[in-house]
Short mmCIF file of C-alpha atoms and ligand atoms in Angstrom, two decimals:
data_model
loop_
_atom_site.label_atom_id
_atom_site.label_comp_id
_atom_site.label_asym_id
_atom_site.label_seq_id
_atom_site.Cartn_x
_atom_site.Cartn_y
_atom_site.Cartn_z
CA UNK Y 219 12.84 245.24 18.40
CA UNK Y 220 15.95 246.62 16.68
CA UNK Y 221 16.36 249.51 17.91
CA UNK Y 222 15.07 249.34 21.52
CA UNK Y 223 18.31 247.02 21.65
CA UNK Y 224 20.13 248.69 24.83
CA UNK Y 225 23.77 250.33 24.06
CA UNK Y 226 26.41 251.58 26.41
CA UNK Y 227 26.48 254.90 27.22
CA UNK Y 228 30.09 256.00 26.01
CA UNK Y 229 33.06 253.51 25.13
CA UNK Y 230 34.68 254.25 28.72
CA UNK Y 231 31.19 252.38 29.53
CA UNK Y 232 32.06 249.57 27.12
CA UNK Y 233 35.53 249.25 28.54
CA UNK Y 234 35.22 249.34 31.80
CA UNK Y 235 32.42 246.68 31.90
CA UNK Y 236 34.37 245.00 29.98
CA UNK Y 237 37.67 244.92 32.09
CA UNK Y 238 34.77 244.14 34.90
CA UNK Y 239 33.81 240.87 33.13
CA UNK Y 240 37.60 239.41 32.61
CA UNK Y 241 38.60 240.69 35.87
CA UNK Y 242 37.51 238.06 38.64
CA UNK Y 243 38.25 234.70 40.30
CA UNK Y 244 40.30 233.93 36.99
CA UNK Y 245 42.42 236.52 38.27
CA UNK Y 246 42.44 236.94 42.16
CA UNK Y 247 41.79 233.36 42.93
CA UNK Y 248 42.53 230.97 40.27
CA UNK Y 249 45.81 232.84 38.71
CA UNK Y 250 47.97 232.51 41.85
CA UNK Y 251 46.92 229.29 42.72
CA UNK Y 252 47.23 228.04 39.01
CA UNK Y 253 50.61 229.75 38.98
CA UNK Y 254 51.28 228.44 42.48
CA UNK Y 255 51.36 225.01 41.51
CA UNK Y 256 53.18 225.35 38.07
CA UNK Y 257 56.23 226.81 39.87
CA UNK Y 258 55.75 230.50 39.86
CA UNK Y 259 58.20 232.38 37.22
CA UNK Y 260 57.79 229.87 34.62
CA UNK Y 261 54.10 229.92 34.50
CA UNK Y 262 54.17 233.75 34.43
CA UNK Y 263 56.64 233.80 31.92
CA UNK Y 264 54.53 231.39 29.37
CA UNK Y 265 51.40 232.75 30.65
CA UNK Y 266 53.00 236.73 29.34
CA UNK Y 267 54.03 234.92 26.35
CA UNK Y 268 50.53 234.02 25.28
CA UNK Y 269 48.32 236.46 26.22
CA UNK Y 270 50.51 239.01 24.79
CA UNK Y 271 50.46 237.93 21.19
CA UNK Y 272 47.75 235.08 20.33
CA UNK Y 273 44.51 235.96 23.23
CA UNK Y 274 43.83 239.60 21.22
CA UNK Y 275 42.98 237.60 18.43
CA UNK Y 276 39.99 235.64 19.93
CA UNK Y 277 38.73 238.46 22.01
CA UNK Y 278 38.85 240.79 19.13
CA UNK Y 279 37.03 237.99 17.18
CA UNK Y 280 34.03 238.24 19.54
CA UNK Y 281 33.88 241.47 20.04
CA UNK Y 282 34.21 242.12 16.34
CA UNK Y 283 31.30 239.73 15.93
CA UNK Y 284 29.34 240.90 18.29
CA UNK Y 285 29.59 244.26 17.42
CA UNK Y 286 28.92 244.46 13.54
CA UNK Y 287 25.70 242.14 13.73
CA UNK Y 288 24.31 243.82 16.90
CA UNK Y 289 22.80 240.82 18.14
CA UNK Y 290 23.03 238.28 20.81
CA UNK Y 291 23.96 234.85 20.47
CA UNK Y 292 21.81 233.05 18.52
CA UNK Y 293 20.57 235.78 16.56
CA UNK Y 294 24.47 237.04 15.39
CA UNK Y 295 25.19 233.30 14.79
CA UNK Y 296 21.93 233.22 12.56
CA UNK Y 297 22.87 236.08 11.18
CA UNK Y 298 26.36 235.21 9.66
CA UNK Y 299 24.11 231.53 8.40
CA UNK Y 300 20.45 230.59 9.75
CA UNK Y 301 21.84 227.62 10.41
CA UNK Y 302 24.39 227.74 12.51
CA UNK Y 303 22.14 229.18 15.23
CA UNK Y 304 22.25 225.95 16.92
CA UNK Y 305 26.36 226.44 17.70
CA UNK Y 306 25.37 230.25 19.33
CA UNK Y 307 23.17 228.34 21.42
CA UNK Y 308 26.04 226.75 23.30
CA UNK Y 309 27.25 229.90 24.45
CA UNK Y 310 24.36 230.82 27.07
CA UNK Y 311 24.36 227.56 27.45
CA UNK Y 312 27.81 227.63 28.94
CA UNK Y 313 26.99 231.00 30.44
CA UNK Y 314 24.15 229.19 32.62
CA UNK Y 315 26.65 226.33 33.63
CA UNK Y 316 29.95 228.64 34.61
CA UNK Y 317 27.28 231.06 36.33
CA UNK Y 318 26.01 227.85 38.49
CA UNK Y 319 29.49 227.03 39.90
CA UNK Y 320 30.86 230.79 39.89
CA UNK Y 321 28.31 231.88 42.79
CA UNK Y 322 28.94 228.71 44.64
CA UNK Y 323 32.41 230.53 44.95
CA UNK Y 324 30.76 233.81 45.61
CA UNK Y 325 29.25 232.54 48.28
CA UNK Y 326 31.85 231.28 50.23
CA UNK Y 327 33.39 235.04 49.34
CA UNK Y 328 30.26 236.80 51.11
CA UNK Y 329 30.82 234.13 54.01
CA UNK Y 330 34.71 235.30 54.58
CA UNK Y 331 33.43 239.43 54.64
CA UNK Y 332 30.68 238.16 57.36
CA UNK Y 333 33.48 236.48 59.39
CA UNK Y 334 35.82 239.71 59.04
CA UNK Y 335 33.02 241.85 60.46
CA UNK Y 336 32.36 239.68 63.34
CA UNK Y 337 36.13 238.82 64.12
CA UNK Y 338 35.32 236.17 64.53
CA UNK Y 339 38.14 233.61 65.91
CA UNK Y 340 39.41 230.51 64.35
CA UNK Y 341 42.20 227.97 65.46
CA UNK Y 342 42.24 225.56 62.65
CA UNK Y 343 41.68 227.39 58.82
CA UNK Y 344 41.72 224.43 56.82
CA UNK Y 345 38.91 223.05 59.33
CA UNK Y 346 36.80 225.82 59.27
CA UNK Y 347 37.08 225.94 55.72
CA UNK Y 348 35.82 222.19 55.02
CA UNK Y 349 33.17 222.53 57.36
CA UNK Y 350 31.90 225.52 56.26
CA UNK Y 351 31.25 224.37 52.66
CA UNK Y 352 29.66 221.49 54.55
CA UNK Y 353 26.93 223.37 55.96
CA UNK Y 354 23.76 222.72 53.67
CA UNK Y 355 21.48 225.85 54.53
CA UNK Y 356 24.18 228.39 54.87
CA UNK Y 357 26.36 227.95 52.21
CA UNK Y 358 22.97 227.43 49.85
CA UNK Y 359 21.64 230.26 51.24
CA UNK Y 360 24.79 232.13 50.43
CA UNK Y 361 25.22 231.17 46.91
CA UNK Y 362 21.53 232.21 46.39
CA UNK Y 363 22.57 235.07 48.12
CA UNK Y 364 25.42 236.05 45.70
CA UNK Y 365 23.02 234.88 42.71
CA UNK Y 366 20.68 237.43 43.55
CA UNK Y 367 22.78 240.11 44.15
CA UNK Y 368 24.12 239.82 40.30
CA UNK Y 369 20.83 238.60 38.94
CA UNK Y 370 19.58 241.94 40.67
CA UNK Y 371 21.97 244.47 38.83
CA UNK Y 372 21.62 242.42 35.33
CA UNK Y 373 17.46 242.79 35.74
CA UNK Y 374 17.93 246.72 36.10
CA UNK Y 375 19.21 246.42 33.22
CA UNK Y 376 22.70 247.17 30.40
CA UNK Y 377 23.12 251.01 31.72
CA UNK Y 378 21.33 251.59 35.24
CA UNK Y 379 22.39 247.85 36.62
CA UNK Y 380 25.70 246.90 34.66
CA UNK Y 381 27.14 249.77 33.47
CA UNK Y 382 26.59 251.35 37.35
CA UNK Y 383 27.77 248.36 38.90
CA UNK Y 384 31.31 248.66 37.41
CA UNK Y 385 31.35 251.83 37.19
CA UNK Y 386 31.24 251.55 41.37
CA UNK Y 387 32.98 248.77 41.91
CA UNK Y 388 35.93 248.41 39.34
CA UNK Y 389 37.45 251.45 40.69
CA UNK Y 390 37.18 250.45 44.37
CA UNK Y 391 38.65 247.30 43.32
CA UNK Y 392 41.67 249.32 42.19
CA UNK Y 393 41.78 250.88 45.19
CA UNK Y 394 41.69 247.87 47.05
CA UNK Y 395 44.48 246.50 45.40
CA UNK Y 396 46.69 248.77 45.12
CA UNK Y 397 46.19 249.45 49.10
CA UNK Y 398 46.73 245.39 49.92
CA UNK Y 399 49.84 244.89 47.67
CA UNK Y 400 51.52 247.83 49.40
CA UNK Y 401 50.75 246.33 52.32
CA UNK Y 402 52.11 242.81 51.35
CA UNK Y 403 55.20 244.28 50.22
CA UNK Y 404 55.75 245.54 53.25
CA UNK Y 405 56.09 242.36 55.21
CA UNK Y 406 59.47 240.99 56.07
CA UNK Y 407 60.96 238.50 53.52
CA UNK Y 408 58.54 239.96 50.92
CA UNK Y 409 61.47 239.53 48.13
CA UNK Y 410 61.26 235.94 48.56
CA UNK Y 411 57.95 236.03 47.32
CA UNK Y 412 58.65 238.36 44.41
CA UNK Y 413 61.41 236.13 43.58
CA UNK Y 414 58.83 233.24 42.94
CA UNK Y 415 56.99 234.94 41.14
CA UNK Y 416 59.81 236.74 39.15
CA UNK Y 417 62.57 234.71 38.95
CA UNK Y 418 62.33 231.74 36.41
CA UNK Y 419 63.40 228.43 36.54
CA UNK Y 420 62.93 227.04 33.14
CA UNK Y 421 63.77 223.72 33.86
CA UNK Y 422 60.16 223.45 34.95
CA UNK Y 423 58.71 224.28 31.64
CA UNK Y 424 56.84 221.32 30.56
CA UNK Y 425 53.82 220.41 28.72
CA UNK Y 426 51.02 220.14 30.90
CA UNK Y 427 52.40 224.15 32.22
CA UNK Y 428 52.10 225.09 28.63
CA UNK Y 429 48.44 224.36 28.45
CA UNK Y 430 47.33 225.88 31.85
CA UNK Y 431 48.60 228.61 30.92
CA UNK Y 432 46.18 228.64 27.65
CA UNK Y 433 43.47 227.49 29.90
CA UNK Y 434 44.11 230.44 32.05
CA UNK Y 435 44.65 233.18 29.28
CA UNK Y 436 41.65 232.16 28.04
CA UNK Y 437 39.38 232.02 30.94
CA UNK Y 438 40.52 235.21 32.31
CA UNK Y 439 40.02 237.08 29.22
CA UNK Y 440 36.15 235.59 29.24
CA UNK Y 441 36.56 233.91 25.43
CA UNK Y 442 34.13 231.64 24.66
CA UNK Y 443 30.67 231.87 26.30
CA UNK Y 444 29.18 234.85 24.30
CA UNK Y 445 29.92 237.27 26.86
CA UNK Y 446 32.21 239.83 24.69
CA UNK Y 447 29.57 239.14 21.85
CA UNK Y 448 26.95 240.20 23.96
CA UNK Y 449 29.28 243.12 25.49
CA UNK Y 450 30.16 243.92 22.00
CA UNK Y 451 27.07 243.77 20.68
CA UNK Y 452 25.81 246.84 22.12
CA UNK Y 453 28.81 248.86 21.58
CA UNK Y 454 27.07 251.62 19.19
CA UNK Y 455 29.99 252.12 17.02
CA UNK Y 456 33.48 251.36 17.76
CA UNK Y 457 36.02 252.54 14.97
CA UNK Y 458 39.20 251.31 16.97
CA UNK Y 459 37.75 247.99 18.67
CA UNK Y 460 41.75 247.04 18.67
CA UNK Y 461 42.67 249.95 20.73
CA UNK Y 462 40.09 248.31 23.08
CA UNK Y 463 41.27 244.94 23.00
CA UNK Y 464 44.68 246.07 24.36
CA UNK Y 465 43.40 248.15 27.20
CA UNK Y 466 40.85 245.08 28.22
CA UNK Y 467 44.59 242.84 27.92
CA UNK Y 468 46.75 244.65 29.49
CA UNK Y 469 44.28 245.76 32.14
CA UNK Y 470 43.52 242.07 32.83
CA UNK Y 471 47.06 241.20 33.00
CA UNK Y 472 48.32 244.06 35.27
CA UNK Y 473 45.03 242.68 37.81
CA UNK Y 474 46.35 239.44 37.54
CA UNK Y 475 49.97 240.51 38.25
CA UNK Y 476 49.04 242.39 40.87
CA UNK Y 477 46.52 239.46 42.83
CA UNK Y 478 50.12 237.65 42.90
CA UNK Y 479 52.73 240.70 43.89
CA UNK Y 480 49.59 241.21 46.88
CA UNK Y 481 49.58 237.31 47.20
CA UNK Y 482 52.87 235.52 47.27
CA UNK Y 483 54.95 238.15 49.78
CA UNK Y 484 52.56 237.14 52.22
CA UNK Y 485 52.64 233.39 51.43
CA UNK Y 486 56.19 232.84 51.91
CA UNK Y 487 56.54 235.63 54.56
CA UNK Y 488 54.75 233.17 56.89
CA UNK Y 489 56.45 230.45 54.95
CA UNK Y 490 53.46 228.92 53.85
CA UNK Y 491 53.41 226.49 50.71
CA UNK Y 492 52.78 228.71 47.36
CA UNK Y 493 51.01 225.63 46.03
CA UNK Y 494 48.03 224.73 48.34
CA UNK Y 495 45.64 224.79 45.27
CA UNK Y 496 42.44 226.34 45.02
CA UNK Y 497 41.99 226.65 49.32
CA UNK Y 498 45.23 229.50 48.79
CA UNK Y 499 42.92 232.25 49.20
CA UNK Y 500 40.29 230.63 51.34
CA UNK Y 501 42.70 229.02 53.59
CA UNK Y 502 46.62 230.22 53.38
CA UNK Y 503 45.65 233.84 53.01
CA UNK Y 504 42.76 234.32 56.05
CA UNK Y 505 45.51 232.13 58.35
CA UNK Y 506 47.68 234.84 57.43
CA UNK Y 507 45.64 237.79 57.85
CA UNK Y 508 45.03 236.58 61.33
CA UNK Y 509 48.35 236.52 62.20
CA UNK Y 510 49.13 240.02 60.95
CA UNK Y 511 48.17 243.03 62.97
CA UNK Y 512 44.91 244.94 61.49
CA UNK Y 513 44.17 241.79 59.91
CA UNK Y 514 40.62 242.11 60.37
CA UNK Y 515 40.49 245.43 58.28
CA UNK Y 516 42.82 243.89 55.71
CA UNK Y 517 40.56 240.54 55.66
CA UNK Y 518 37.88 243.17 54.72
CA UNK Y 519 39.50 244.78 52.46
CA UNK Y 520 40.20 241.88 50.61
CA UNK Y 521 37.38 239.87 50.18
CA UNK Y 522 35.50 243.10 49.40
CA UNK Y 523 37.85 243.04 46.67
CA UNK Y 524 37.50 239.10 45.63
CA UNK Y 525 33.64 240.25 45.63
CA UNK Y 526 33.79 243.02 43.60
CA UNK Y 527 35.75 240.96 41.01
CA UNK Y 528 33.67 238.10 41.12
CA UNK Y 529 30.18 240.35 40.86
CA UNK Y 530 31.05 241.94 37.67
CA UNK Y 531 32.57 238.90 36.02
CA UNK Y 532 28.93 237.24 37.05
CA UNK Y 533 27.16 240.13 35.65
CA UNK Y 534 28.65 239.54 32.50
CA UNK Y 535 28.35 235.52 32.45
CA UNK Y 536 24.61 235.69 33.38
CA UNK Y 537 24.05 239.04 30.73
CA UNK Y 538 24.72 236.40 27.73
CA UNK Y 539 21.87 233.98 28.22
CA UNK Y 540 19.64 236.75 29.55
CA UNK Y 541 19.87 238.89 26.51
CA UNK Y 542 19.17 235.24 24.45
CA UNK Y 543 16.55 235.17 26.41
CA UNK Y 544 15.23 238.72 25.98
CA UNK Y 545 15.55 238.39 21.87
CA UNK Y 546 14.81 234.74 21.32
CA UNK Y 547 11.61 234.63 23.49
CA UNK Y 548 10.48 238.35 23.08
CA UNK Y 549 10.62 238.51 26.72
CA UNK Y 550 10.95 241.47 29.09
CA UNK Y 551 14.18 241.80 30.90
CA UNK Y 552 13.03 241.24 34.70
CA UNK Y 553 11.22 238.17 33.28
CA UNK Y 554 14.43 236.78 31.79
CA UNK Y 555 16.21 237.77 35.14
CA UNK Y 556 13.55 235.39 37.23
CA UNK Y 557 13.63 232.55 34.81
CA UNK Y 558 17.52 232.73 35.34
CA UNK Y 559 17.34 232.86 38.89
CA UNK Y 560 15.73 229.87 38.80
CA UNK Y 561 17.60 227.58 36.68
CA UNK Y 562 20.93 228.72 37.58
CA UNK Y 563 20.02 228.10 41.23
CA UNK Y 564 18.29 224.37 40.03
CA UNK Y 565 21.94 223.54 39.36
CA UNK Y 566 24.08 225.96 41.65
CA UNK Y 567 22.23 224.38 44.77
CA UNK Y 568 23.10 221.05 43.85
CA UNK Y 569 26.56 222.24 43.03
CA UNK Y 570 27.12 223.90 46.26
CA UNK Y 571 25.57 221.00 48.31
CA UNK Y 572 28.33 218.51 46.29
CA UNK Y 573 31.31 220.18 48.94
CA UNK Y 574 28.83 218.37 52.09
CA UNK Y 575 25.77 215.76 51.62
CA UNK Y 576 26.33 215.60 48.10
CA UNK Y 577 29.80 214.88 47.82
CA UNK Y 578 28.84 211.09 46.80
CA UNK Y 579 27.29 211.76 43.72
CA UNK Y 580 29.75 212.08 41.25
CA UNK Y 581 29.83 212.16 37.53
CA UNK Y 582 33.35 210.44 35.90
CA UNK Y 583 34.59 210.08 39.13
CA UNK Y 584 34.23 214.14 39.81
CA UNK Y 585 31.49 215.90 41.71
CA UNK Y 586 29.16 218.18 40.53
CA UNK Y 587 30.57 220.80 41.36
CA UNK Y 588 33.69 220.05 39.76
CA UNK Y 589 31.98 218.21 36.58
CA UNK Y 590 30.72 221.50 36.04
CA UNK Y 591 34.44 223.53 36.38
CA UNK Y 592 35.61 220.97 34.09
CA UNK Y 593 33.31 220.75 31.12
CA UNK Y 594 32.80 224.72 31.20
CA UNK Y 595 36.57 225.99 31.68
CA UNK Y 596 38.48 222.50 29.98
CA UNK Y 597 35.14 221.56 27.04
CA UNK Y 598 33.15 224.09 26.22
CA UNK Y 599 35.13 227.81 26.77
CA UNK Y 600 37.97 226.35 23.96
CA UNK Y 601 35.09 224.37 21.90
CA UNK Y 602 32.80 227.50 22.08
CA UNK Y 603 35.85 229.66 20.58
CA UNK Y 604 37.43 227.30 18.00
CA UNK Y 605 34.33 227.04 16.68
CA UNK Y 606 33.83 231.14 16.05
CA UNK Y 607 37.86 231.22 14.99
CA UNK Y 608 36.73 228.54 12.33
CA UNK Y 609 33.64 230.57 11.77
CA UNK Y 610 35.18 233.85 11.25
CA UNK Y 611 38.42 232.45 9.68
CA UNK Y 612 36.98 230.33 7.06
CA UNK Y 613 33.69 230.36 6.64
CA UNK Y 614 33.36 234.41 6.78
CA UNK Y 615 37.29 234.86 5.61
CA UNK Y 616 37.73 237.92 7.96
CA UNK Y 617 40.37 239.51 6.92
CA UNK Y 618 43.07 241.00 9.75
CA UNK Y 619 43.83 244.13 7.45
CA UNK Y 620 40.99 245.47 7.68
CA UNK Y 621 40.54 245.25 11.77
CA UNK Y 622 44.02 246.04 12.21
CA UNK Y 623 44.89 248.55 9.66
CA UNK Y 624 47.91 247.07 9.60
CA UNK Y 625 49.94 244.05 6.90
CA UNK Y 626 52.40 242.55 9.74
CA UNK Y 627 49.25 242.46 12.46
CA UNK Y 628 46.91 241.86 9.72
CA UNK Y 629 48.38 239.06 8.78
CA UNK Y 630 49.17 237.72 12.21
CA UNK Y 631 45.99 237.57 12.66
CA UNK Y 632 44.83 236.33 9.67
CA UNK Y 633 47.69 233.07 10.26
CA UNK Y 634 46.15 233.04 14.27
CA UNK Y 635 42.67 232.98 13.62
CA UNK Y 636 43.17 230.25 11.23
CA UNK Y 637 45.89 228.03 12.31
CA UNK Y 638 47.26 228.90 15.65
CA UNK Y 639 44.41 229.69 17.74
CA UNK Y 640 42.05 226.81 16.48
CA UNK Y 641 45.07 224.25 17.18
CA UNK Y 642 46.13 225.65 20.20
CA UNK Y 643 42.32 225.14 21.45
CA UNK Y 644 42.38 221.68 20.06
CA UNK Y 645 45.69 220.80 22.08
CA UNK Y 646 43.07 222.32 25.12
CA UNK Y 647 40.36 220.01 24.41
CA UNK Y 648 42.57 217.43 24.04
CA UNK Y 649 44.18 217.73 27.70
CA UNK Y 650 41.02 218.20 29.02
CA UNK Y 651 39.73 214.89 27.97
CA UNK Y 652 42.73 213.17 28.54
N1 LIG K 879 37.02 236.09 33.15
C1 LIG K 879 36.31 235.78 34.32
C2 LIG K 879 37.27 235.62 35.49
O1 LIG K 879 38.44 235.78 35.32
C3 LIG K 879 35.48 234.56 34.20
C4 LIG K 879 34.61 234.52 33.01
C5 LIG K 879 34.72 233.47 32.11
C6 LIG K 879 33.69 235.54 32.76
C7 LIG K 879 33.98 233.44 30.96
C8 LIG K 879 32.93 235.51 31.61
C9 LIG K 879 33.08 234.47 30.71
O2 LIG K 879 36.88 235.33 36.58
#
């Protein structure tokens, strides 16, 4: 079993799928709307703060993991003490939850390239947006749609389905993006935008900003659901997995930065509100693109984008429980693939169906689909990761040094992995229950 384990082909491979997994809706959808209700500047400036000194040390933590016992969840949990296999088993566990709400979103992204191609008119966006998630049989049939597309890639399998999957689409996603933000910049009043986004007002700092911008870092750098362990794990040998770390962190960060520079020029060139919330890119931005000539081709163009970024970040949430899967049940890969397909869409159908004739069932006073958003992004992503800091930190005393190569970093990291990380997480938990 050992060695018919599946490794990337080269570490540009490894990287680039990588990049592929924490690029996605954290970045194109939820970042500007997250930062478009914290007041711009001062939620980029915290949000740089963070993920530029303590994120590398929970990413490298899983990777690092992942990559020395060469195993997937359960089994490199197992493997560090047989029993703490229990605690991997949350990861694909969260994997199968954030997949079942992710395509839901995915769907609705397939919907907005349909209605690009068709030109198809609209008076009222915020209407047509509520009462297309309304529809029971088309947006199910779109979120199974989306589903299958990922679930089709992950079933060819680590090099002919995910490695060629972002090896396709993570550069046209580039391109994309690059193409779009021109564009937005060149829009009158595009300054004012930049200026939001650019321009803090620290008066605004407050708790509450503080910890969505943890949320955020963390989410968008995939921590916490066994997806860089799994990634990781079938790196074949990685001598500078730090050099890596960077280039997945700064690549993540320059996406994100990017999503807003393309975003908020148009927002307040049209003088729309910055801080509509999660319909920004579903409702501010298509109102937008229809009032901008070529707007069609530049709708395209941009939710070919949002898809492209959501389809490899999928890949990767859907590759953790499939490779549990694969190892724990001595299962072939297509077999995990169709027992996935199934349970994800047991709960994604349900999820989807909570936006129209499900909206009245609701769990603590959310629906499903948000019960699920919650307890996987605000729960279980921070519990998932405190518990492999504590793990790593104290129970298999990883020393920094010997990652890092370095005292100052070493020790950094050492003090992070700890201390800093496990209480930031706790402060996480701690909101999110609140
Ligand atoms: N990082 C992904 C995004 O930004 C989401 C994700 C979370 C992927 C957790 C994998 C694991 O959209």
């Amino acid at each position: 079993m050992e060695n018919k384990r599946p490794s990337w082909t080269s570490k540009y491979a490894f990287i680039i799928t990588t990049i592929g997994s924490a690029v996605g809706l954290g970045n194109i959808w939820r970042f500007p709307y997250v930062m478009g209700q914290n007041g711009g500047a001062v939620f980029l400036a915290v949000y740089i703060l963070i993920i530029s000194t303590i994120c590398f040390i929970p990413l490298l933590n899983e990777l690092y993991i992942g990559n020395s016992t060469k195993k997937e969840c359960i089994g490199a949990y197992e493997s560090i003490n047989p029993k703490l296999g229990f605690l991997g088993a949350l990861n694909p566990l969260t994997g199968v939850l954030i997949a079942s709400f992710y395509v839901v979103v995915g769907g609705w992204i397939i919907n907005y390239i349909f209605r690009s191609i068709l030109s198809y008119k609209i008076t009222d966006y915020g209407e047509y947006f509520i009462s297309f998630i309304q529809q029971p049989f088309y947006s199910c049939f779109l979120t199974i749609l989306f589903l299958f597309i990922c679930i089709f890639f992950t079933a060819r399998g680590v090099k002919k389905g995910i490695e060629a999957a972002n090896k396709f689409l993570m550069p046209l996603l580039a391109v994309l993006l690059i193409f779009l933000v021109i564009n937005s910049l060149r829009l009158p009043n595009a300054d004012i935008g930049l200026e939001f986004m650019f321009k803090p007002d620290f008066s605004k700092l407050n708790s509450h900003l503080l910890l969505s911008a943890l949320g955020q870092a963390f989410f968008t750098l995939s921590v916490g659901m066994g997806a860089l362990l799994t990634y990781g794990s079938y790196i074949k040998e990685d001598k500078n997995l730090v050099k890596s770390v960077y280039t997945i962190i700064l690549s993540d960060t320059a996406f994100a930065l990017l999503a807003g520079v393309m975003i908020f020029p148009a927002v307040f060139s049209f003088n729309m509100e910055p801080n509509s919330g999660a319909g920004l890119v579903f409702v501010t931005l298509p109102k937008i693109f229809s009032q901008i000539p070529y707007g069609h081709l530049i709708s395209f163009a941009f939710f070919i984008l949002l898809f492209s970024a959501a389809v490899t970040s999928a890949i990767s949430i859907i590759e953790c429980p499939c490779a549990t899967l694969i190892e724990q049940l001595k299962i072939s890969r297509v077999k995990a693939c169709i027992i996935l397909f199934f349970i994800i869409s047991l709960i994604a159908i349900p999820a989807t169906l909570s936006f129209g004739n499900l909206e009245n069932i609701k769990i603590f006073g959310k629906t499903i689909f948000d019960t699920l958003d919650f307890l996987t992004s605000n729960i279980m992503l921070p519990m998932n990761t405190l518990i492999l800091c504590l793990i790593s930190g104290w129970y298999l005393k990883i020393k920094g040094y010997n990652l890092l190569n370095n005292k100052i970093s070493g020790l950094f990291f050492d003090v992070g992995l700890k201390y800093i990380v496990p209480i930031a997480l706790a402060g996480l938990i701690f909101m999110g229950l609140r």
